[in-house]
Coordinates of C-alpha atoms in Angstrom, one line a residue:
M148 CA -123.5 152.7 38.6
S149 CA -126.3 152.6 36.0
V150 CA -127.8 149.6 34.6
D151 CA -126.1 150.3 31.2
R152 CA -122.8 150.8 32.9
N153 CA -123.3 147.4 34.8
S154 CA -124.2 145.7 31.5
R155 CA -121.1 147.1 29.7
A156 CA -118.9 146.1 32.6
D157 CA -120.2 142.5 32.5
E158 CA -119.7 142.4 28.7
T159 CA -116.2 143.6 29.0
R160 CA -115.5 141.0 31.8
A161 CA -116.9 138.3 29.6
R162 CA -114.7 139.4 26.6
L163 CA -111.6 139.5 28.8
L164 CA -112.3 136.0 30.2
S165 CA -112.8 134.6 26.8
A166 CA -109.6 136.1 25.4
A167 CA -107.6 135.1 28.4
E168 CA -108.8 131.5 28.3
R169 CA -107.9 131.1 24.6
L170 CA -104.6 132.7 24.9
F171 CA -103.6 130.7 28.0
A172 CA -104.8 127.5 26.2
E173 CA -102.7 128.3 23.1
R174 CA -99.5 129.7 24.7
G175 CA -99.5 128.8 28.4
L176 CA -100.0 130.9 31.5
S177 CA -96.6 132.4 31.8
A178 CA -96.4 133.4 28.2
V179 CA -99.4 135.7 28.2
S180 CA -99.5 139.2 29.7
N181 CA -102.4 141.3 30.8
R182 CA -101.8 143.7 27.9
Q183 CA -102.0 140.8 25.4
I184 CA -105.3 139.8 27.0
S185 CA -106.7 143.4 26.8
E186 CA -105.7 143.7 23.2
A187 CA -107.3 140.3 22.2
A188 CA -110.5 141.4 23.9
G189 CA -110.5 144.6 22.0
Q190 CA -109.8 146.8 24.9
G191 CA -107.8 149.9 24.4
N192 CA -106.9 150.2 28.1
N193 CA -103.9 148.0 28.8
F194 CA -105.0 147.9 32.4
A195 CA -108.4 146.5 31.8
V196 CA -107.5 143.1 33.3
G197 CA -106.3 144.5 36.5
Y198 CA -109.3 147.0 36.7
H199 CA -111.9 144.2 36.3
F200 CA -110.3 141.2 38.1
G201 CA -107.5 142.5 40.3
T202 CA -104.5 140.1 40.5
R203 CA -103.5 137.4 38.0
S204 CA -104.7 134.8 40.6
D205 CA -108.1 136.5 40.7
L206 CA -108.3 136.3 36.9
L207 CA -107.4 132.6 37.0
L208 CA -110.0 131.9 39.7
A209 CA -112.6 133.8 37.7
L210 CA -111.9 131.5 34.8
L211 CA -112.1 128.4 36.9
K212 CA -115.3 129.5 38.6
A213 CA -116.9 130.2 35.2
H214 CA -116.7 126.5 34.3
Q215 CA -117.0 125.0 37.8
E216 CA -120.7 126.0 38.3
P217 CA -122.0 124.2 35.1
I218 CA -119.7 121.3 35.6
D219 CA -120.8 120.9 39.2
A220 CA -124.4 121.0 38.1
I221 CA -123.7 118.0 35.8
R222 CA -121.9 116.2 38.7
A223 CA -124.8 116.8 41.1
R224 CA -127.2 115.5 38.5
M225 CA -125.2 112.3 37.9
V226 CA -124.7 111.7 41.6
S227 CA -128.5 111.8 42.1
E228 CA -128.9 109.3 39.3
V229 CA -126.6 106.7 40.8
G230 CA -128.6 103.9 42.3
Y231 CA -128.4 102.6 45.8
V232 CA -126.3 99.6 44.5
S233 CA -123.4 101.0 42.6
E234 CA -119.9 99.9 41.4
L235 CA -116.7 101.5 40.6
R236 CA -117.7 102.2 36.9
D237 CA -120.7 104.3 38.1
W238 CA -118.4 106.7 40.0
L239 CA -115.7 106.8 37.4
R240 CA -118.5 107.8 34.9
C241 CA -119.4 110.6 37.3
L242 CA -115.8 111.7 37.4
V243 CA -115.2 111.7 33.6
Q244 CA -118.5 112.6 32.0
P245 CA -119.2 116.2 33.4
Q246 CA -116.2 117.8 31.8
L247 CA -116.7 116.1 28.4
E248 CA -120.4 116.9 28.4
H249 CA -119.6 120.5 29.3
I250 CA -117.2 120.8 26.4
G251 CA -119.0 118.5 24.0
T252 CA -122.4 120.2 24.1
S253 CA -121.1 123.8 23.9
P254 CA -122.5 125.7 20.8
G255 CA -119.0 126.7 19.5
P256 CA -115.2 126.2 20.0
T257 CA -114.1 125.9 23.6
Y258 CA -110.7 126.2 25.2
Y259 CA -111.5 125.0 28.7
G260 CA -109.8 121.6 28.4
Q261 CA -106.7 123.1 26.9
F262 CA -106.6 125.8 29.5
W263 CA -107.0 123.3 32.3
Q264 CA -104.0 121.4 30.8
Q265 CA -101.8 124.4 30.8
F266 CA -103.1 125.4 34.3
L267 CA -102.0 122.1 35.8
N268 CA -98.7 122.3 34.1
D269 CA -97.9 125.6 35.8
P270 CA -96.3 125.1 39.2
G271 CA -97.1 128.5 40.3
S272 CA -100.8 128.1 39.8
V273 CA -101.8 124.5 40.2
E274 CA -102.7 125.0 43.8
L275 CA -105.6 127.1 42.7
V276 CA -107.1 124.1 40.9
Y277 CA -106.9 121.9 44.0
R278 CA -108.4 124.7 46.2
E279 CA -111.3 125.0 43.8
A280 CA -111.8 121.2 43.6
F281 CA -111.9 120.9 47.4
E282 CA -114.8 123.3 47.4
S283 CA -116.9 121.2 45.1
G284 CA -119.4 119.1 47.1
P285 CA -120.4 116.8 44.2
L286 CA -116.7 116.1 43.3
T287 CA -116.0 115.2 47.0
T288 CA -118.8 112.8 47.0
I289 CA -117.7 111.2 43.7
L290 CA -114.1 110.7 44.8
T291 CA -115.2 109.4 48.2
E292 CA -117.6 106.8 46.7
M293 CA -115.1 105.9 44.0
Y294 CA -112.4 105.0 46.5
R295 CA -114.8 103.0 48.6
R296 CA -115.3 100.7 45.7
L297 CA -111.7 99.9 45.0
P298 CA -110.2 96.6 45.9
T299 CA -107.7 96.6 48.6
L300 CA -104.5 98.1 47.0
P301 CA -101.1 98.9 48.3
E302 CA -100.6 102.6 49.2
E303 CA -98.0 103.1 46.4
T304 CA -100.3 101.5 43.9
V305 CA -103.0 103.9 44.7
R306 CA -100.7 106.8 44.6
V307 CA -99.3 105.8 41.2
R308 CA -102.7 105.0 39.7
N309 CA -103.9 108.4 40.9
L310 CA -101.2 110.1 38.9
M311 CA -101.9 108.0 35.9
S312 CA -105.6 108.8 36.2
Q313 CA -105.0 112.5 36.5
S314 CA -102.6 112.6 33.6
T315 CA -105.1 110.7 31.4
L316 CA -108.0 113.0 32.3
I317 CA -106.1 116.2 31.7
S318 CA -104.5 115.3 28.3
T319 CA -107.6 113.4 27.0
F320 CA -110.0 116.2 27.7
A321 CA -107.6 118.7 26.0
D322 CA -107.2 116.3 23.0
F323 CA -111.0 115.8 22.6
E324 CA -111.5 119.6 22.7
R325 CA -108.8 120.3 20.1
S326 CA -110.3 117.6 17.8
R327 CA -113.8 119.0 18.2
N328 CA -112.6 122.6 17.5
E329 CA -110.7 121.6 14.4
L330 CA -113.9 120.1 13.0
G331 CA -115.8 123.3 13.6
A332 CA -117.3 122.4 17.0
L333 CA -120.5 121.5 15.3
D334 CA -120.8 117.9 16.9
T335 CA -122.7 117.8 20.1
T336 CA -123.1 114.0 20.6
S337 CA -119.9 112.2 20.2
W338 CA -118.7 113.2 23.8
S339 CA -121.0 110.5 25.1
G340 CA -119.3 107.6 23.4
F341 CA -115.9 109.2 24.0
S342 CA -116.7 109.3 27.7
D343 CA -117.7 105.6 27.9
S344 CA -114.4 104.7 26.2
M345 CA -112.5 106.8 28.9
V346 CA -114.4 105.1 31.7
D347 CA -113.6 101.7 30.3
G348 CA -109.9 102.5 30.2
L349 CA -109.9 103.8 33.8
V350 CA -111.8 100.8 35.1
G351 CA -109.0 98.7 33.6
L352 CA -106.4 100.8 35.2
W353 CA -107.9 100.7 38.7
L354 CA -108.8 97.0 38.6
A355 CA -105.6 95.8 37.0
P356 CA -103.8 93.1 39.1
V357 CA -101.0 94.3 41.3
T358 CA -97.4 92.7 40.8
T359 CA -96.2 91.1 44.0
D360 CA -92.7 90.0 44.9

């Protein structure tokens, strides 16, 4: 394959990924067909998605990986900046900030947060998210260090607060992204204060007293 053909193929893949992410974010995973993605990407061939990516799972993994690399780079940078003496807040910041920084510094509208929300609400696809998360070295470090700095909590309390944290992260990232897009995605600084406020809330959640009988 010539250089020009490689370049055209890469450009087509990028357009398909961009169209797929936007449509999935707006409509949900199950409501979007490969044909709709091809049409939104300006491709006359309705089989373009299958040709360039293979299965639907392969397409979803490609979308996840397209964001995982830059987000992991931010995570790794933040982990390296955490001092020898650290506390829960430091590791919650490492958990929260990378996604917001990734979204909030993008040069135009993004759909990653909303796509991620739809992805995690789809029972047939959610396993792919966790598989990718387990492959992230920086994320594994962040979660390990975060849990080490928690007070002793009952197992059920940890389970429930994990669910609450996950729900908060998913919905709030998506809401931040929608608001930013509605304002033209011109702001590239407010994500920082937004991140600090989220961290404050999660610190309160994890350090809240436990009701005892």
